[in-house]
């Protein structure tokens, strides 16, 4: 019999409806997993077991009466400690912030989940202010990979990915400013979607501006569609939020990929060195899409690495986050974060606007690219998980995390929907992710293609 902690959100809701088990049982199973994994993996900043069980009991009573209230009534969920959650301090991995405060407001995505009566298990770990592609922080320490605790879980939503991978709740909220849901999803063997910018409202506004997205992190594409249906609705606090989607994302999952035009770019035209095991697993996923009826062509998007422009925007945002900190607070920061803040403070307004120009041109090029192709497929990352507790792999020659994430941050610049789908493992049993990218506002195509891979058995959560 499948353990309750291994079921997807869709399966849990179906089980509640049939009376096979209750939200209380599912919540207890998720909490037991969370408590069991925490000493070794360190996925959580805090667990809220008493509150979660109270929410689960209220949900169980609604289901008993046949009156569920919401799409995810009674489903356990976790929240990255970047997003506000009522009643729980949001410290963003930083010793420079204080727990003191009323903490009486939910971020839009959290508010929507509360309206749909999800069960909140706890807050998950992040690097300080979500600044890098691995998850360790001065406040919470190192978050480790569920498949090998000596390796990183990735970041910045590393705690969320590890929790989902290990059964501590099927749904997780992450944030993504340069790959931060897709990177840990690829390293931990789960699914994650960075939606089109504005599809999920964000408040307070991120200092990283329109690079920052909120996205679902789940066991499969069907759960991500369900979660997006919940959190992808308007909130007046975000002036840049999109209008509601024309219909539920869950309803369009079964469309398949037959007839879709897919461009496969294994290395961005030779610009990226990809590990052979990663390349082989991604190629198998692409071949499966072709077998399912997609028209696949090996084709590269026409751009050079926009990393300098990304750094100008990202580092400036980091400098803005810490601008009001005094000397004592700055001494508490992650040394790497302090470095990029100093660099970001040296950019001029003209430097920033030049980076915006690069971004605009990149968006134009990708818009033209998608006139010819419905989807772009790349590896999510060129490597599998490396040593925990460091920003870059030893001996890589990279200075910053962006050196080993060349497939992810370009699509934060362009605001396109992009997902990581688990498509196998390397020789050490470490997960490999395949990235699906669509034109802005075509989140439905990304979810459809990912769901097709799950339905065909090519994609699956790596346990």
Coordinates of C-alpha atoms in Angstrom, one line a residue:
X1 CA 0.0 0.0 0.0
X2 CA 1.3 3.5 -0.9
X3 CA 2.2 5.6 2.1
X4 CA 0.0 8.7 2.6
X5 CA 3.2 10.8 2.5
X6 CA 3.9 9.6 -1.0
X7 CA 0.6 10.6 -2.5
X8 CA 0.2 13.6 -4.7
X9 CA -2.2 16.4 -3.9
X10 CA -4.6 15.2 -6.6
X11 CA -4.6 11.7 -5.1
X12 CA -5.1 13.1 -1.6
X13 CA -8.2 15.1 -2.7
X14 CA -9.6 12.1 -4.4
X15 CA -9.0 10.0 -1.3
X16 CA -10.7 12.6 0.9
X17 CA -13.7 12.6 -1.5
X18 CA -14.0 8.8 -1.4
X19 CA -13.5 8.6 2.4
X20 CA -10.4 6.4 2.1
X21 CA -8.5 8.6 4.6
X22 CA -8.8 12.0 6.2
X23 CA -6.8 15.2 6.1
X24 CA -5.8 14.5 9.7
X25 CA -4.1 11.2 8.7
X26 CA -2.4 12.9 5.7
X27 CA -1.2 15.8 7.8
X28 CA 0.2 13.5 10.5
X29 CA 2.0 11.5 7.8
X30 CA 3.5 14.6 6.3
X31 CA 4.5 16.0 9.7
X32 CA 6.1 12.7 10.6
X33 CA 8.2 12.8 7.4
X34 CA 9.1 16.4 8.1
X35 CA 10.3 15.7 11.6
X36 CA 12.2 12.6 10.4
X37 CA 14.1 14.3 7.6
X38 CA 14.9 17.5 9.4
X39 CA 18.0 16.4 11.4
X40 CA 19.8 15.2 8.2
X41 CA 18.4 17.3 5.4
X42 CA 17.5 20.6 7.2
X43 CA 14.5 21.5 4.9
X44 CA 12.6 23.6 7.4
X45 CA 13.1 26.8 9.4
X46 CA 10.1 25.9 11.5
X47 CA 7.3 23.4 11.7
X48 CA 3.9 24.4 12.9
X49 CA 2.5 21.0 13.8
X50 CA -0.2 22.1 16.3
X51 CA -1.7 24.7 13.9
X52 CA -1.5 22.2 11.0
X53 CA -3.4 19.5 12.9
X54 CA -6.0 22.1 13.9
X55 CA -6.5 23.1 10.2
X56 CA -6.6 19.4 9.2
X57 CA -9.3 18.6 11.8
X58 CA -11.4 21.5 10.5
X59 CA -10.9 20.2 7.0
X60 CA -11.8 16.6 8.0
X61 CA -15.1 17.9 9.4
X62 CA -15.9 19.7 6.1
X63 CA -15.2 16.5 4.1
X64 CA -17.2 14.5 6.5
X65 CA -20.2 16.7 5.8
X66 CA -19.6 16.6 2.1
X67 CA -18.8 20.3 2.0
X68 CA -15.1 20.8 1.1
X69 CA -14.2 24.5 0.7
X70 CA -11.5 24.9 -1.9
X71 CA -9.5 23.0 -4.5
X72 CA -6.9 21.9 -1.9
X73 CA -9.0 21.6 1.2
X74 CA -6.9 19.6 3.7
X75 CA -3.8 19.2 1.5
X76 CA -0.5 19.8 3.3
X77 CA 1.6 22.6 1.9
X78 CA 4.9 24.3 2.8
X79 CA 5.9 28.0 2.3
X80 CA 9.4 29.2 1.5
X81 CA 10.7 31.6 4.2
X82 CA 10.8 34.4 1.7
X83 CA 7.0 34.7 1.5
X84 CA 4.9 36.3 4.3
X85 CA 2.7 33.9 6.3
X86 CA 0.4 35.1 8.9
X87 CA 1.5 34.0 12.4
X88 CA 5.0 32.9 11.4
X89 CA 8.1 35.1 11.3
X90 CA 9.6 35.5 7.8
X91 CA 13.3 35.9 8.4
X92 CA 14.6 35.1 4.9
X93 CA 17.6 33.1 6.2
X94 CA 19.1 36.3 7.7
X95 CA 20.4 37.0 11.2
X96 CA 20.1 40.7 10.3
X97 CA 16.3 40.5 10.6
X98 CA 14.3 40.3 13.8
X99 CA 11.6 37.9 14.8
X100 CA 9.8 40.8 16.6
X101 CA 6.7 42.0 14.8
X102 CA 3.0 41.2 14.4
X103 CA 3.5 38.9 11.3
X104 CA -0.2 39.4 10.6
X105 CA -0.2 39.4 6.8
X106 CA -0.1 36.7 4.1
X107 CA 1.6 37.0 0.8
X108 CA -0.9 36.7 -2.1
X109 CA 0.0 33.1 -2.9
X110 CA -0.3 32.2 0.8
X111 CA -3.6 34.0 1.1
X112 CA -5.0 32.1 -1.8
X113 CA -4.0 28.8 -0.3
X114 CA -5.6 29.8 3.0
X115 CA -8.8 30.6 1.2
X116 CA -8.7 27.1 -0.3
X117 CA -8.1 25.6 3.1
X118 CA -4.7 24.1 2.6
X119 CA -2.9 22.8 5.7
X120 CA 0.3 24.8 6.4
X121 CA 3.1 22.5 7.7
X122 CA 5.8 25.1 8.1
X123 CA 8.4 27.4 6.5
X124 CA 11.2 26.0 4.3
X125 CA 14.8 27.1 4.1
X126 CA 16.4 29.6 1.7
X127 CA 19.8 31.2 1.3
X128 CA 19.9 34.7 2.8
X129 CA 17.2 36.8 0.9
X130 CA 17.2 34.0 -1.8
X131 CA 20.4 35.4 -3.3
X132 CA 22.1 32.3 -4.7
X133 CA 21.5 28.9 -6.4
X134 CA 22.2 26.8 -3.3
X135 CA 20.6 26.7 0.1
X136 CA 22.7 27.6 3.1
X137 CA 22.4 30.7 5.3
X138 CA 24.0 32.2 8.4
X139 CA 20.6 31.8 10.2
X140 CA 19.6 28.2 9.3
X141 CA 22.7 26.4 8.1
X142 CA 23.0 24.0 5.2
X143 CA 20.1 22.3 3.4
X144 CA 21.2 19.0 1.9
X145 CA 20.1 16.8 -1.0
X146 CA 17.6 14.1 -0.3
X147 CA 19.5 11.6 -2.5
X148 CA 22.9 12.2 -1.0
X149 CA 23.2 14.5 2.1
X150 CA 26.8 15.3 1.3
X151 CA 25.4 17.2 -1.8
X152 CA 23.5 20.4 -2.1
X153 CA 19.7 20.5 -2.6
X154 CA 20.2 23.5 -4.9
X155 CA 18.5 26.8 -4.3
X156 CA 17.2 29.2 -3.5
X157 CA 14.1 27.1 -2.9
X158 CA 16.2 24.2 -1.6
X159 CA 14.2 23.4 1.5
X160 CA 10.9 23.3 -0.5
X161 CA 12.4 20.9 -3.0
X162 CA 13.8 18.6 -0.4
X163 CA 10.5 18.6 1.5
X164 CA 8.5 17.6 -1.5
X165 CA 11.1 15.0 -2.6
X166 CA 11.0 13.3 0.8
X167 CA 7.2 13.3 1.4
X168 CA 6.9 16.3 3.7
X169 CA 3.9 17.7 1.9
X170 CA 3.0 17.3 -1.8
X171 CA 2.7 21.1 -2.5
X172 CA 5.3 23.8 -1.9
X173 CA 5.5 27.5 -2.7
X174 CA 8.9 28.6 -4.0
X175 CA 10.3 31.7 -5.5
X176 CA 12.5 32.0 -8.7
X177 CA 14.6 35.0 -9.6
X178 CA 17.2 33.2 -11.7
X179 CA 16.3 29.6 -11.5
X180 CA 15.4 29.2 -7.8
X181 CA 12.5 26.7 -8.2
X182 CA 14.0 24.9 -11.2
X183 CA 17.5 24.5 -9.9
X184 CA 16.5 22.6 -6.7
X185 CA 13.8 20.7 -8.6
X186 CA 16.5 19.4 -11.0
X187 CA 18.9 18.5 -8.1
X188 CA 16.2 16.9 -6.0
X189 CA 14.2 15.1 -8.7
X190 CA 10.8 16.9 -8.5
X191 CA 8.7 19.1 -10.7
X192 CA 8.8 22.9 -10.6
X193 CA 7.3 25.7 -12.7
X194 CA 8.4 29.3 -13.0
X195 CA 5.2 30.8 -14.4
X196 CA 5.0 33.7 -16.7
X197 CA 5.8 36.8 -14.7
X198 CA 2.7 38.2 -13.1
X199 CA 0.7 35.0 -13.3
X200 CA 1.2 34.6 -9.5
X201 CA 0.9 37.9 -7.7
X202 CA 3.8 38.9 -5.4
X203 CA 3.7 41.2 -2.4
X204 CA 5.6 42.8 -1.0
X205 CA 7.3 43.7 -4.2
X206 CA 10.7 42.1 -4.6
X207 CA 13.8 44.2 -4.6
X208 CA 14.9 42.1 -7.5
X209 CA 12.0 43.6 -9.5
X210 CA 10.5 41.8 -12.4
X211 CA 13.0 39.0 -12.3
X212 CA 11.3 37.5 -9.3
X213 CA 8.5 34.9 -9.7
X214 CA 6.5 32.7 -7.3
X215 CA 6.0 29.2 -8.5
X216 CA 4.7 25.7 -7.6
X217 CA 7.0 22.9 -6.5
X218 CA 5.3 19.5 -6.6
X219 CA 5.6 15.8 -7.4
X220 CA 4.3 16.1 -10.9
X221 CA 2.8 18.5 -13.5
X222 CA -0.9 17.7 -12.5
X223 CA -0.2 18.9 -8.9
X224 CA 1.6 22.0 -10.3
X225 CA -1.5 22.8 -12.4
X226 CA -3.8 22.4 -9.5
X227 CA -1.6 24.7 -7.3
X228 CA -1.4 27.3 -10.1
X229 CA -5.1 27.2 -10.4
X230 CA -5.2 28.2 -6.7
X231 CA -2.4 30.8 -6.5
X232 CA -2.6 32.3 -10.0
X233 CA -5.5 34.6 -9.3
X234 CA -5.5 38.4 -8.9
X235 CA -4.5 40.3 -5.8
X236 CA -4.8 44.1 -5.7
X237 CA -1.5 44.5 -3.8
X238 CA 0.4 43.5 -7.0
X239 CA -0.1 46.2 -9.7
X240 CA 1.9 44.1 -12.2
X241 CA -0.2 40.9 -11.8
X242 CA -1.8 39.5 -14.9
X243 CA -5.5 39.2 -15.6
X244 CA -7.0 35.8 -14.7
X245 CA -6.2 32.9 -17.0
X246 CA -8.9 32.0 -19.4
X247 CA -9.6 28.7 -17.7
X248 CA -8.2 26.2 -15.2
X249 CA -4.7 24.9 -16.1
X250 CA -5.8 21.5 -14.7
X251 CA -8.4 21.3 -17.4
X252 CA -5.9 21.6 -20.3
X253 CA -3.4 19.0 -19.1
X254 CA -4.6 16.2 -21.3
X255 CA -4.0 18.0 -24.6
X256 CA -0.7 16.1 -25.2
X257 CA 2.1 17.2 -27.5
X258 CA 1.0 15.9 -30.8
X259 CA 1.6 18.5 -33.5
X260 CA 3.6 20.8 -31.2
X261 CA 6.8 22.3 -32.7
X262 CA 9.6 21.7 -30.2
X263 CA 13.1 23.1 -30.5
X264 CA 15.8 21.1 -28.7
X265 CA 18.9 23.0 -27.7
X266 CA 21.3 20.6 -26.0
X267 CA 24.0 23.2 -25.2
X268 CA 22.8 26.7 -26.5
X269 CA 24.8 26.2 -29.6
X270 CA 27.9 24.8 -27.9
X271 CA 28.1 27.7 -25.4
X272 CA 27.5 25.3 -22.4
X273 CA 29.5 22.2 -21.5
X274 CA 26.9 19.6 -20.3
X275 CA 27.8 16.5 -18.4
X276 CA 27.4 13.4 -20.6
X277 CA 24.9 11.7 -18.2
X278 CA 22.8 14.9 -18.1
X279 CA 22.9 15.2 -21.9
X280 CA 21.9 11.6 -22.4
X281 CA 18.9 11.7 -20.0
X282 CA 17.6 14.9 -21.5
X283 CA 18.0 13.5 -25.0
X284 CA 15.9 10.5 -24.0
X285 CA 13.2 12.8 -22.8
X286 CA 13.3 14.7 -26.1
X287 CA 13.0 11.5 -28.1
X288 CA 10.0 10.6 -26.0
X289 CA 8.3 13.8 -26.9
X290 CA 8.9 13.0 -30.6
X291 CA 7.4 9.5 -30.1
X292 CA 4.4 11.2 -28.6
X293 CA 3.8 13.1 -31.8
X294 CA 5.7 16.4 -31.4
X295 CA 7.7 17.8 -34.3
X296 CA 11.2 18.0 -32.7
X297 CA 14.0 20.0 -34.4
X298 CA 17.5 20.6 -32.9
X299 CA 17.6 24.4 -32.9
X300 CA 19.3 27.0 -30.7
X301 CA 17.8 30.3 -29.6
X302 CA 19.8 33.1 -31.1
X303 CA 21.5 34.8 -28.1
X304 CA 24.8 34.9 -26.3
X305 CA 25.0 34.5 -22.5
X306 CA 23.3 37.5 -20.9
X307 CA 25.0 37.0 -17.6
X308 CA 26.5 40.4 -17.3
X309 CA 23.1 42.1 -17.7
X310 CA 21.6 39.6 -15.2
X311 CA 24.3 40.5 -12.7
X312 CA 23.7 44.2 -13.1
X313 CA 20.0 43.7 -12.3
X314 CA 20.5 41.0 -9.6
X315 CA 23.4 42.5 -7.7
X316 CA 21.6 45.9 -7.8
X317 CA 18.6 44.3 -6.3
X318 CA 20.7 42.7 -3.5
X319 CA 22.2 46.1 -2.8
X320 CA 18.8 47.5 -2.5
X321 CA 17.7 44.8 -0.1
X322 CA 20.5 45.6 2.4
X323 CA 20.7 49.4 1.7
X324 CA 19.2 50.3 5.1
X325 CA 21.4 48.0 7.1
X326 CA 23.9 49.4 9.5
X327 CA 27.5 48.2 9.9
X328 CA 26.6 45.6 12.6
X329 CA 23.8 44.1 10.5
X330 CA 26.1 44.0 7.4
X331 CA 28.6 42.0 9.4
X332 CA 26.0 39.3 10.0
X333 CA 25.4 38.8 6.2
X334 CA 26.6 35.8 4.2
X335 CA 30.1 36.9 2.9
X336 CA 29.1 36.2 -0.7
X337 CA 25.9 38.2 -0.4
X338 CA 28.0 41.1 1.1
X339 CA 30.3 40.9 -2.0
X340 CA 27.5 41.1 -4.5
X341 CA 25.8 43.9 -2.5
X342 CA 29.0 45.9 -2.7
X343 CA 29.3 45.3 -6.4
X344 CA 25.6 46.1 -7.0
X345 CA 26.0 49.5 -5.2
X346 CA 28.7 50.5 -7.7
X347 CA 26.4 50.2 -10.7
X348 CA 25.2 53.5 -12.1
X349 CA 21.7 54.2 -13.3
X350 CA 23.1 54.0 -16.9
X351 CA 24.6 50.6 -16.2
X352 CA 21.2 49.4 -15.0
X353 CA 19.4 50.8 -18.0
X354 CA 22.0 49.2 -20.3
X355 CA 21.1 45.9 -18.7
X356 CA 17.5 46.6 -19.3
X357 CA 18.3 47.2 -23.0
X358 CA 20.0 43.7 -23.1
X359 CA 16.9 42.3 -21.5
X360 CA 14.6 43.9 -24.0
X361 CA 16.6 42.6 -26.9
X362 CA 16.6 39.1 -25.4
X363 CA 12.9 39.2 -25.1
X364 CA 12.5 40.3 -28.7
X365 CA 14.7 37.4 -29.9
X366 CA 12.8 34.8 -27.8
X367 CA 9.5 36.2 -29.0
X368 CA 10.7 35.7 -32.6
X369 CA 12.0 32.3 -31.8
X370 CA 8.6 31.2 -30.5
X371 CA 7.0 32.3 -33.8
X372 CA 8.6 29.2 -35.1
X373 CA 8.5 26.9 -32.1
X374 CA 5.9 26.3 -29.4
X375 CA 8.4 25.0 -26.9
X376 CA 12.1 25.1 -26.3
X377 CA 13.8 22.1 -24.5
X378 CA 17.1 22.3 -22.7
X379 CA 18.8 20.7 -19.8
X380 CA 17.7 22.5 -16.6
X381 CA 21.3 22.4 -15.5
X382 CA 24.5 21.2 -17.1
X383 CA 25.5 19.2 -14.0
X384 CA 24.0 17.2 -11.2
X385 CA 24.2 18.1 -7.5
X386 CA 27.6 18.9 -6.1
X387 CA 29.1 19.3 -2.6
X388 CA 26.8 20.9 0.0
X389 CA 27.8 24.2 1.6
X390 CA 29.6 25.9 -1.3
X391 CA 28.3 28.3 -3.9
X392 CA 30.1 26.7 -6.9
X393 CA 31.5 23.2 -7.6
X394 CA 35.1 22.9 -6.5
X395 CA 37.5 23.1 -9.4
X396 CA 34.9 24.5 -11.7
X397 CA 36.5 27.9 -12.1
X398 CA 33.2 29.6 -11.6
X399 CA 33.1 32.7 -9.3
X400 CA 29.3 32.9 -8.8
X401 CA 26.4 30.5 -8.9
X402 CA 25.4 31.9 -12.3
X403 CA 28.4 30.1 -13.8
X404 CA 26.8 26.7 -13.5
X405 CA 23.1 27.8 -14.2
X406 CA 23.3 29.1 -17.8
X407 CA 20.0 27.5 -18.8
X408 CA 17.8 29.1 -16.1
X409 CA 18.4 32.9 -15.6
X410 CA 17.9 33.9 -19.2
X411 CA 14.2 33.1 -18.9
X412 CA 13.8 35.3 -15.8
X413 CA 15.1 38.1 -17.9
X414 CA 12.4 37.3 -20.6
X415 CA 9.7 36.5 -18.0
X416 CA 8.8 33.3 -19.9
X417 CA 7.2 30.2 -18.3
X418 CA 9.8 27.5 -17.7
X419 CA 9.6 24.2 -15.8
X420 CA 12.0 21.5 -14.7
X421 CA 10.9 17.9 -15.2
X422 CA 12.8 15.0 -13.7
X423 CA 13.9 12.6 -16.5
X424 CA 16.4 10.2 -14.9
X425 CA 19.6 10.0 -12.9
X426 CA 23.3 9.9 -13.4
X427 CA 25.6 7.0 -12.5
X428 CA 25.6 8.2 -8.9
X429 CA 21.8 8.1 -8.7
X430 CA 21.5 11.9 -8.7
X431 CA 18.5 13.4 -10.5
X432 CA 18.6 15.1 -13.9
X433 CA 16.2 17.8 -15.0
X434 CA 14.8 18.6 -18.4
X435 CA 13.7 22.3 -18.9
X436 CA 10.6 23.2 -20.9
X437 CA 10.2 26.8 -22.0
X438 CA 7.3 28.5 -23.8
X439 CA 6.4 32.0 -25.0
X440 CA 5.1 34.4 -22.4
X441 CA 1.5 33.5 -21.3
X442 CA 1.7 29.9 -22.6
X443 CA 2.1 28.2 -19.2
X444 CA -0.5 25.8 -20.4
X445 CA 1.9 24.4 -23.1
X446 CA 4.6 23.9 -20.5
X447 CA 2.3 22.0 -18.2
X448 CA 0.8 20.0 -21.1
X449 CA 4.2 18.8 -22.3
X450 CA 5.4 18.0 -18.8
X451 CA 2.2 16.1 -18.1
X452 CA 2.6 14.1 -21.3
X453 CA 6.1 13.0 -20.1
X454 CA 4.6 11.9 -16.7
X455 CA 1.8 10.1 -18.4
X456 CA 4.3 8.3 -20.7
X457 CA 6.4 7.3 -17.7
X458 CA 9.5 9.2 -18.9
X459 CA 9.2 11.7 -16.0
X460 CA 8.7 10.7 -12.4
X461 CA 9.7 12.0 -9.0
X462 CA 13.1 10.5 -8.2
X463 CA 12.8 8.9 -4.7

